[in-house]
Structures are given as C-alpha cells and as structure tokens.
Short mmCIF file of C-alpha atoms in Angstrom, two decimals:
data_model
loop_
_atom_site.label_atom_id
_atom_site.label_comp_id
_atom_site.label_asym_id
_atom_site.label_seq_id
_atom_site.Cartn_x
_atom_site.Cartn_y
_atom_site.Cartn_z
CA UNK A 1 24.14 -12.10 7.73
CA UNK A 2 20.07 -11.83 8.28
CA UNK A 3 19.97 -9.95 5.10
CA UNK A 4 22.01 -12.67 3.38
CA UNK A 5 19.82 -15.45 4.88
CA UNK A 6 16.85 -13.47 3.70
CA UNK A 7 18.05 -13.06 0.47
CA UNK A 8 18.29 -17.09 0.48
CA UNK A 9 14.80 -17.10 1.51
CA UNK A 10 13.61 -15.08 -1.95
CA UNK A 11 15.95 -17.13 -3.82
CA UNK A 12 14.49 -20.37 -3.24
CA UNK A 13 10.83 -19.43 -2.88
CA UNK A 14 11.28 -16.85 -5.86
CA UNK A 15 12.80 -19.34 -7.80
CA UNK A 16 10.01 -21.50 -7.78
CA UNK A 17 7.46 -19.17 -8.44
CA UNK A 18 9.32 -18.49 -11.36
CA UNK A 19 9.37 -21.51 -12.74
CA UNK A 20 5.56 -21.86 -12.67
CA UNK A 21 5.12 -19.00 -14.32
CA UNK A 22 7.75 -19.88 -16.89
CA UNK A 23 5.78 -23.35 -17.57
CA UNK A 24 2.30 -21.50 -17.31
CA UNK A 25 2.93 -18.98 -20.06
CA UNK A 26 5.91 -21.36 -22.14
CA UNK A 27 8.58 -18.94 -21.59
CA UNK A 28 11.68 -18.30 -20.74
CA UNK A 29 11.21 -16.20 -16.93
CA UNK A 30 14.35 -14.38 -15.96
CA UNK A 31 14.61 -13.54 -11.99
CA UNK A 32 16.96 -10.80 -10.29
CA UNK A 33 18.34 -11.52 -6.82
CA UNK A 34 16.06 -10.86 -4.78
CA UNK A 35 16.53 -7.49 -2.67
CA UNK A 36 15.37 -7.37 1.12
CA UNK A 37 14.58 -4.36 2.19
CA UNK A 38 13.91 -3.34 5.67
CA UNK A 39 12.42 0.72 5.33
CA UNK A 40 10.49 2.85 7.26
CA UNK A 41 6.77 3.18 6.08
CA UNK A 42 7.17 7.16 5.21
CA UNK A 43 10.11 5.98 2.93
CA UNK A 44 8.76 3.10 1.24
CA UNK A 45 8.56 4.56 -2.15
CA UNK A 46 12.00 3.99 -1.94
CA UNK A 47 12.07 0.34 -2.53
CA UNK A 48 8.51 0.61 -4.49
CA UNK A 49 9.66 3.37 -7.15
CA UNK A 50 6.84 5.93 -7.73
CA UNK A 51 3.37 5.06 -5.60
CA UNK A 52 0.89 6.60 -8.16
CA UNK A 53 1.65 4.40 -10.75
CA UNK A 54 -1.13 1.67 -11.80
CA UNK A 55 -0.27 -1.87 -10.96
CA UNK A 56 -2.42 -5.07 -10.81
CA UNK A 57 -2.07 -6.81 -7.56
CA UNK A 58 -2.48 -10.54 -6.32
CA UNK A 59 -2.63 -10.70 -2.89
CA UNK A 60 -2.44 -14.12 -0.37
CA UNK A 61 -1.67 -14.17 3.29
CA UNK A 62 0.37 -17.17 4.17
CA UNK A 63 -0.46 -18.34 7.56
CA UNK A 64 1.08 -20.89 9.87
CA UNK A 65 4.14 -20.53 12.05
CA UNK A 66 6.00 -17.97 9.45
CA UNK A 67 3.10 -16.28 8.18
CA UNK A 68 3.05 -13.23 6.18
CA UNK A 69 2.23 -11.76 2.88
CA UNK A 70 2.88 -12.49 -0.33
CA UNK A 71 1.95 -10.00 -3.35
CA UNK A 72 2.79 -10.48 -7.12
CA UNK A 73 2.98 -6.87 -8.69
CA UNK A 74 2.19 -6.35 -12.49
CA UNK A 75 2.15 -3.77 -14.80
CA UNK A 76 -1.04 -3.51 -16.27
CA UNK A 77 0.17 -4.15 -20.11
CA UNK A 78 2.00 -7.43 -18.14
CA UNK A 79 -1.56 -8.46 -16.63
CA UNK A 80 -2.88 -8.41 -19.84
CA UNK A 81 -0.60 -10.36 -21.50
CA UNK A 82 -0.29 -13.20 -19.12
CA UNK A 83 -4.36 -13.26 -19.59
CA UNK A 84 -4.07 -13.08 -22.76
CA UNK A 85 -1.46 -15.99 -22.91
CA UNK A 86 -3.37 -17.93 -20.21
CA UNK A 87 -6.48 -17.54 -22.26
CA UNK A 88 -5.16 -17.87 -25.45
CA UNK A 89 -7.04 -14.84 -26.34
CA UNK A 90 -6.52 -12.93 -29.62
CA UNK A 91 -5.93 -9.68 -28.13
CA UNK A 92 -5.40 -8.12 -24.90
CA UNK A 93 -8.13 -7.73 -22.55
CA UNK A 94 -9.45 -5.14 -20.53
CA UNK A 95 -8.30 -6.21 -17.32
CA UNK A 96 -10.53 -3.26 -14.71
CA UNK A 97 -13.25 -5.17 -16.74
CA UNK A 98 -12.79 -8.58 -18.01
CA UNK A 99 -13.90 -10.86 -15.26
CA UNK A 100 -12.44 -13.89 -17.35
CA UNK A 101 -9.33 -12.37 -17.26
CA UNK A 102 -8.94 -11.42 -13.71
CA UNK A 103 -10.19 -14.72 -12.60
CA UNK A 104 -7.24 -16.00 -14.77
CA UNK A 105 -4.56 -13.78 -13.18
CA UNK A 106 -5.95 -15.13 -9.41
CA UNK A 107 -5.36 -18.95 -10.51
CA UNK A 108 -2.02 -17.24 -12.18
CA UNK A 109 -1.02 -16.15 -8.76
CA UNK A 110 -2.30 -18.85 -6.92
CA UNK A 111 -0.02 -21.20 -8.45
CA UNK A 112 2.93 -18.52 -8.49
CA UNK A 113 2.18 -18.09 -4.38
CA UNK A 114 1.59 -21.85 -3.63
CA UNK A 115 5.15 -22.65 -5.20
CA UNK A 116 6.75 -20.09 -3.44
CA UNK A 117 5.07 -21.06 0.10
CA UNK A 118 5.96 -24.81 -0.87
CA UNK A 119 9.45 -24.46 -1.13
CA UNK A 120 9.80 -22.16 1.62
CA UNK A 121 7.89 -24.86 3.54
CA UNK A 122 10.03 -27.46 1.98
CA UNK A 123 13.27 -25.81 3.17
CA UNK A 124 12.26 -24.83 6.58
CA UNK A 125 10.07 -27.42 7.34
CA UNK A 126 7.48 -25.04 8.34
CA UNK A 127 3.81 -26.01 7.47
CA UNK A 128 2.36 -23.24 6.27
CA UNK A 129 -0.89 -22.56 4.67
CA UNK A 130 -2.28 -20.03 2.00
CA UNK A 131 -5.47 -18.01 1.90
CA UNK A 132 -7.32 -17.38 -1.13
CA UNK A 133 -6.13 -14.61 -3.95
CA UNK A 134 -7.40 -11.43 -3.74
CA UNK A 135 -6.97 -9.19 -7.20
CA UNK A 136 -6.98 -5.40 -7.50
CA UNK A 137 -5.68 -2.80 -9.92
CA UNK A 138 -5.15 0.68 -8.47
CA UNK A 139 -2.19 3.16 -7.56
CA UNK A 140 0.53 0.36 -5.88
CA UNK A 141 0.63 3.22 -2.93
CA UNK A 142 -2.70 2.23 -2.04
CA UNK A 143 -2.30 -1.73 -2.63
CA UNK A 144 0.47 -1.70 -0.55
CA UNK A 145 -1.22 0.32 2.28
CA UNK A 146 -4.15 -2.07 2.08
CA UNK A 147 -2.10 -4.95 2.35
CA UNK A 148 0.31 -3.55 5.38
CA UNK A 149 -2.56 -2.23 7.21
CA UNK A 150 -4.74 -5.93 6.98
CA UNK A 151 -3.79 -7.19 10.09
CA UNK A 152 -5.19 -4.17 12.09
CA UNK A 153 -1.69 -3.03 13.21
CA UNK A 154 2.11 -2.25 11.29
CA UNK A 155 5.71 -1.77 12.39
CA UNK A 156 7.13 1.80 12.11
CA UNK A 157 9.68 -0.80 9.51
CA UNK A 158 8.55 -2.76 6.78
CA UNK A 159 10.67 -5.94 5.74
CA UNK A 160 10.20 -6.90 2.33
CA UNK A 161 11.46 -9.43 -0.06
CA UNK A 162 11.60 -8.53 -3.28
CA UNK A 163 12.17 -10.50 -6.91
CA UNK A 164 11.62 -9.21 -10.04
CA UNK A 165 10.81 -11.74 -12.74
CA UNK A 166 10.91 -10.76 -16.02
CA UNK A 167 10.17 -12.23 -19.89
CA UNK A 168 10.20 -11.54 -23.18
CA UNK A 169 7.36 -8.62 -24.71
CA UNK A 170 8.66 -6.38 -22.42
CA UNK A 171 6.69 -8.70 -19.72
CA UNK A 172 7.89 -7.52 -16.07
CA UNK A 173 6.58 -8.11 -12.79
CA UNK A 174 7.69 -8.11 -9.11
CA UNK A 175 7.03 -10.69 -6.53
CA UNK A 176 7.45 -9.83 -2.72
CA UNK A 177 7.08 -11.12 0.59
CA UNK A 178 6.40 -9.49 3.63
CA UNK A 179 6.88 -11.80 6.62
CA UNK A 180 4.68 -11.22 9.76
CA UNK A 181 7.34 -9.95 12.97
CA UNK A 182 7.10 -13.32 14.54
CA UNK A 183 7.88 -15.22 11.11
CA UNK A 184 11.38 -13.67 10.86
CA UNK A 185 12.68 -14.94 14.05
CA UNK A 186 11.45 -18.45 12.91
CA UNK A 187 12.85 -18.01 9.05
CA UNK A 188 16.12 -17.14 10.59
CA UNK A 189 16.29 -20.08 13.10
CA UNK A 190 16.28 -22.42 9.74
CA UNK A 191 19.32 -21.15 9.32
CA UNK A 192 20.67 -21.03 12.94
CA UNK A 193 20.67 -17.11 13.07
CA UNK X 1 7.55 29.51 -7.18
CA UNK X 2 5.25 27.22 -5.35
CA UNK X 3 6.78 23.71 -4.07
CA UNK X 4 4.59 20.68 -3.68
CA UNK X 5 5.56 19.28 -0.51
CA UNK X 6 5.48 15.12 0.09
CA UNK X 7 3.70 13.70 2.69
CA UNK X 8 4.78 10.36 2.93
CA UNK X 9 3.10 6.87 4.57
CA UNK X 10 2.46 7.56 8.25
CA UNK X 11 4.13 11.10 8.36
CA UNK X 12 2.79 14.64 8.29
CA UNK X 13 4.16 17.88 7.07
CA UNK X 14 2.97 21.70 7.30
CA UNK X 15 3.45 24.24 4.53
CA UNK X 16 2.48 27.83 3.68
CA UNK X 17 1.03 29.63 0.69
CA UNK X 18 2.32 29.02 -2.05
CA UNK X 19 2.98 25.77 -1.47
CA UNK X 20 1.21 22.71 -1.87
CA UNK X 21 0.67 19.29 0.09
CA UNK X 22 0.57 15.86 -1.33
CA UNK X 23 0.07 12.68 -0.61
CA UNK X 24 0.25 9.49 -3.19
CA UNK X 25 -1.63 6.33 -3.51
CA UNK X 26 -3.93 6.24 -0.23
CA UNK X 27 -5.50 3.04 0.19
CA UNK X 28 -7.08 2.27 3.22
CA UNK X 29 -5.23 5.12 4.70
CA UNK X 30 -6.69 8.62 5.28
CA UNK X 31 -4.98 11.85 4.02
CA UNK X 32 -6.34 14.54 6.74
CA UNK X 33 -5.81 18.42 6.03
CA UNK X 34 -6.42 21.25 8.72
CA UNK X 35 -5.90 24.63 7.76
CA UNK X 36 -6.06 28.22 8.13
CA UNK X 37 -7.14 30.05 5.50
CA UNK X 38 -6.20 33.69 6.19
CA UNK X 39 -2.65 33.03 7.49
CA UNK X 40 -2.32 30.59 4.72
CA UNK X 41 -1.34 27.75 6.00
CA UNK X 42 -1.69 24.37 6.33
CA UNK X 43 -1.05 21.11 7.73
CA UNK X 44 -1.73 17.53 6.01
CA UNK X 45 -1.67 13.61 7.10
CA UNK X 46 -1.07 10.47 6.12
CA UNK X 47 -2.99 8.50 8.83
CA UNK X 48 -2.56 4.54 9.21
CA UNK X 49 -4.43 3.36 12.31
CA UNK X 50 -7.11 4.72 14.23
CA UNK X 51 -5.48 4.95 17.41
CA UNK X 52 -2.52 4.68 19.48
CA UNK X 53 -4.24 3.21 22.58
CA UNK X 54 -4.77 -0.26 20.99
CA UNK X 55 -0.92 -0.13 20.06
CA UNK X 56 1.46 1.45 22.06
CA UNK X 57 5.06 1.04 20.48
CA UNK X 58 5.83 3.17 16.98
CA UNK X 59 5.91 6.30 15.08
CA UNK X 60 3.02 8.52 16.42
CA UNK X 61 2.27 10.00 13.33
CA UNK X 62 0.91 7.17 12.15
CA UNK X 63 -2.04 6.83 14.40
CA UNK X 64 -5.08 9.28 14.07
CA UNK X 65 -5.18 10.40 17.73
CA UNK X 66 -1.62 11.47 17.88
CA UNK X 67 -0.38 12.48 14.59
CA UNK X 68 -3.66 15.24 14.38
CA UNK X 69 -2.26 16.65 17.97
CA UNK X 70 1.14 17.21 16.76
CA UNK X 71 0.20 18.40 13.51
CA UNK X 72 -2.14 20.90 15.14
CA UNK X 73 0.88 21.81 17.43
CA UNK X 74 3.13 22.57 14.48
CA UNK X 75 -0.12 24.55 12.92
CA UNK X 76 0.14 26.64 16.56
CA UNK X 77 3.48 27.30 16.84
CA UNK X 78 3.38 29.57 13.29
CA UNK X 79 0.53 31.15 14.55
CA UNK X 80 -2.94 29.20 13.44
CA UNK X 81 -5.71 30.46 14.99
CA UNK X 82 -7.92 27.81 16.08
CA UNK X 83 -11.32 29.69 15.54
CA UNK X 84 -10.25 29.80 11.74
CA UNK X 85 -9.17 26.03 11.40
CA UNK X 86 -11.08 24.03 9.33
CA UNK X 87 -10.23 20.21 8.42
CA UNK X 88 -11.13 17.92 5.06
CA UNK X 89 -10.16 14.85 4.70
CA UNK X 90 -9.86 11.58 1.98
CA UNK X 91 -9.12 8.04 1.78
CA UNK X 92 -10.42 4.84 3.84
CA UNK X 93 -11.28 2.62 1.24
CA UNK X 94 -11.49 -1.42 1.18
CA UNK X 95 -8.96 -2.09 -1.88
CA UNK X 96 -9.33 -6.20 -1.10
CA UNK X 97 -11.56 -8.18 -1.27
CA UNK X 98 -11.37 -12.33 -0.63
CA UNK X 99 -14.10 -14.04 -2.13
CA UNK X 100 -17.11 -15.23 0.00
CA UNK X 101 -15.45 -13.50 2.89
CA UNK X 102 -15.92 -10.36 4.84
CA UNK X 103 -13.02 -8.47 5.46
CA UNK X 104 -12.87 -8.69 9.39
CA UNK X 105 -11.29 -5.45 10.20
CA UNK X 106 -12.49 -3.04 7.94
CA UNK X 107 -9.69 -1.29 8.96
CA UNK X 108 -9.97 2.00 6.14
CA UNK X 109 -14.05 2.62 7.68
CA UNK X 110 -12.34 2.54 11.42
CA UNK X 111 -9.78 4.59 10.01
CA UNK X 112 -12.17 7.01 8.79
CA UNK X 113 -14.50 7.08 11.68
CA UNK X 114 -11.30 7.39 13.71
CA UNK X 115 -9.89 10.41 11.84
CA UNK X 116 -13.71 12.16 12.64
CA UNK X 117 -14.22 11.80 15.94
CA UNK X 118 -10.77 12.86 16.38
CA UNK X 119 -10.83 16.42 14.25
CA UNK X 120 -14.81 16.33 15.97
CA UNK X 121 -13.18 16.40 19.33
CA UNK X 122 -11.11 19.35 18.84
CA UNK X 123 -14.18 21.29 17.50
CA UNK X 124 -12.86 22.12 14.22
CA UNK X 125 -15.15 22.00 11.41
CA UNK X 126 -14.91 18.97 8.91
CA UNK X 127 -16.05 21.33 6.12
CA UNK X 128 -16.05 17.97 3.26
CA UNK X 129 -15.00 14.56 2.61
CA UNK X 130 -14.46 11.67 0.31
CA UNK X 131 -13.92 8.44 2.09
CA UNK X 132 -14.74 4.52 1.71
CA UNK X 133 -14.83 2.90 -2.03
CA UNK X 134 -12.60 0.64 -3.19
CA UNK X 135 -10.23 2.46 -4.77
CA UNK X 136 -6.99 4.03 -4.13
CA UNK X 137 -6.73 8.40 -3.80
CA UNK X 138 -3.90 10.68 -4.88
CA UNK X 139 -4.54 13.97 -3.15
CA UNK X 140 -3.13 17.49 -3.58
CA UNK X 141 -4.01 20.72 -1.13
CA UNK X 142 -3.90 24.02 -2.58
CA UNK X 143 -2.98 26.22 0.83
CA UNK X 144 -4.07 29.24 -0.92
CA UNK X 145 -7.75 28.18 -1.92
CA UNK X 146 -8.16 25.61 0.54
CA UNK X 147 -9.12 23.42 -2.24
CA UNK X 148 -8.38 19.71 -2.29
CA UNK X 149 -7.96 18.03 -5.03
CA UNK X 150 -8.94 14.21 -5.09
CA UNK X 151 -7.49 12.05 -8.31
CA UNK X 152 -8.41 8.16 -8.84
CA UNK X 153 -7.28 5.47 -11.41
CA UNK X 154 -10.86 4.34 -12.67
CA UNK X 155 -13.14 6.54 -10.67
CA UNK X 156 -12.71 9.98 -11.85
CA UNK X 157 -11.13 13.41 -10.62
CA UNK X 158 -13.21 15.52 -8.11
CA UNK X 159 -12.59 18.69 -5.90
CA UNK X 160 -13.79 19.19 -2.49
#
C-alpha cells in the first residue's frame, strides 16, 4: 500500500517532468512506471545497474516539509544530445568540457525538477522549495554516494523513486527521488497512510 | 583462479591471495585497505561517515571508527599479525558543487581525515594515499603485491 502510494507519488511528479522535457526538446518523451525501491546501501547497485558506468548528473535538494533529493541521470551520449537540441548546435558537444553545454543541461534540469516539485506540491499541498542545480559527470557509484552522504548522515535503507523517461535517438535517462526520512511520513499522510 | 571479491556501499570484506578486492564508483566515500603482506591477506572498506558517535542507529560498517575495528578483527581471527599490517587508502572527494556556495559539510575531507586518525590510532602504517578531488574512484587491491590500483573517468589511472 506505501509502495503503491509511492508509486503515485513518481507518477504524478514524473509525469510532469516529462512533459517539460518533451516540450523543451519537441519530442515525443515516453515514461515507465515509476519503481520505488527501498534497498540497503551495500545493495544499491541493484536498483542502479552497474556503478562504474559514466553518467551525467543534475542534482537539487528540495526542501520544505517533504524535502529530499531529486537527481536526473543521463547517459553521456543523452547529455549531449539534449545540449545539442537545447542549443541547436550542429554537432554534439563535449560535455566534461563545454561550459555552454553544461550550463544548458542545469536550466534542462531545473525546469525538469521544478515541475516535478510543483506537482508534488500541487497534490499534497506541501510548499516546498528547490535549491539550485548542481551538474557532474563521473562513475553514477560515486554521484550517488555524494548525493546520499550530503546531509552529513544516511539510513542503513535507501528509498528511491525511480522513472525512466525515454525518446527517440536512442535518448534515455532516469529521474529519481530520494525523500528525506521525515518527508515519507508526510507524503504518505496525503494519502491517509 | 583468482576471484575479485565486491565490496559494496558501507560494507567490508576480507580475502586471501589470489584474490582480489574491489570497490566501484567511490565518491565522497573512502575505500580503506589493511593488509598483511606475508600471510597474504587482506581486508578492504567502503567507509561512509566518519564516525559512529555523532550517529548512533545503523550498519556499523559504514562508519570509519567501527567498520576498521571489525575488519581488523576478521584480519585477526585468520591470523594477521599486527606488526606486519599496513593500511592505504582512496576516495573523499567533493563530486558537487552549487554555485556561489560552499559545500557546508565537506563531508568526503571529514571522511578522509576520519579514516586517518582512525588507522593512526591503531599504529598501523598508512604506507600511501589518494584522497580529495572531485572525481569519483574505482579501486582494485592486488593481495599478493599489495598494490592498489586507483582508476578515474577523466583523471587518469594511477597505482599506489
């Protein structure tokens, strides 16, 4: 039943960040059901597939009474493209490199993030604020760590709500939301759980 | 036939020769190996926090102070001998950075400090390390050479 609500939760805040991106780029974004996963840290690979692999990362803490934190998860060839898209460029960019492109990506992800924390706001009648994006490309093993560890202390279980979004040009990215403990308790009481 | 054995977020394992330790994609995180060279064998970490004191609930492997005693336990029981321990370690970096803020934890430098004074207060050496940047670490231990092997995305491949 908490899963189920959670799932809700990623649906309607996925949903919207879908959208924007959809009418960002001018195309069609497809989005899974979202998963919600609730895994120890040492088995989090599980849920985030192989933890050397290089992805590009936009990270923004939502704050307010159901804070937590949101990342958008690209594959670098799917960074470059939305850049590339974004910035009408003719090719694809270096994105460790191009600050243009980067910068692009953080408004990208911005908008992405602010949709999702609207309609989750919306719905729950929550206020809740955003911090700005942070971008960086590494191994997602050590994103992730980064972004678990940033409030100084972790759960021996990560929750984590996950959507994948995808296009067309093989253009695939992830979208998850990690709600601080205090924020589930509130999430759920939208929905009387 | 030599295994590679996983270390996983906030877990640690111990392995002999030939086998080898690895740990994936440490961020601010350190990845802490103490060994011993002639019995070949070895113990590594994947550390999250500095230290259990400011936290008390949870796994205590992943906190510096207490995962390093129970790994050095483990190392005991087949038959370490401390005098020949040696430690090395990797990791701690800042991967995030908001714009026209500081980060207000800094929490892979504590973590890196932490790991230090820890292996410092056990007197075993801390022969090398590679710590801070910001950029992720994929490390590998070789039991039988002691060698550890450091591999980044964008800032190269290096052996300490």
């Amino acid at each position: 039943m908490r899963f189920e609500a959670l799932k809700e939760i990623g649906n309607i805040g996925s949903g919207n960040a879908a959208t924007s991106l959809s009418s960002m780029l001018q195309t069609r974004i497809d989005m899974s059901v979202p998963q919600v996963w609730l895994i120890p840290l040492e088995k989090i690979n599980l849920a985030m597939g192989d933890l050397d692999q290089t992805r590009v990362a936009l990270y923004l803490k939502v704050e307010g009474d159901a804070s937590g934190k949101a990342m958008f998860v690209l594959s670098e060839y799917s960074a470059q493209l939305i850049a590339k898209k974004l910035l009408y460029l003719p090719e694809l960019p270096d994105i460790f490199n191009d600050e243009m492109a980067q910068s692009a990506l953080k408004e990208a992800g911005n908008i992405m993030v602010s949709s999702f924390v609207i309609a989750l706001s919306t719905f729950s009648g929550i206020p809740l604020q955003l911090s700005t994006p942070a971008l960086a490309i590494d191994m997602i093993g050590a994103l992730l760590d980064a972004v678990l560890l940033e409030g100084g202390q972790i759960d021996d279980n990560v929750l984590i709500i996950d959507t994948k979004l995808s296009a067309a040009e093989e253009l695939e990215g992830k979208f998850l939301f990690i709600p601080d403990g205090g924020a589930l308790d509130k999430l759920l009481g939208v929905f009387g759980i | 036939m030599s295994n590679i054995i996983i270390v996983g977020m906030a877990d640690y394992k111990v392995g002999k020769m030939p086998d080898k330790l690895m740990t994936v994609g440490l961020g601010s995180c350190i990845g802490v190996c103490i060994y011993d060279l002639q019995l070949q064998i070895a113990g590594m970490a994947h550390i999250m926090l500095p230290s259990s004191k400011e936290i008390t609930k949870g796994n205590p492997a992943k906190f510096a102070d207490t995962c390093i005693e129970m790994m050095l336990g483990d190392l005991y029981k087949l038959g370490a001998v401390k005098a020949r321990l040696k430690a090395k370690m990797a990791g701690g970096a800042q991967m995030f950075s908001f714009a026209g803020k500081a980060p207000f934890l800094k929490i892979g430098e504590r973590n890196a400090q932490a790991v230090g004074d820890e292996i410092k207060k056990t007197g075993i050496p801390m022969l090398a390390f590679d710590v801070g940047g910001t950029f992720g670490r994929t490390i590998h231990f070789d039991i039988k050479s002691g060698d550890l092997n450091i591999r980044t995305i964008n800032h190269g491949e290096k052996v300490i």
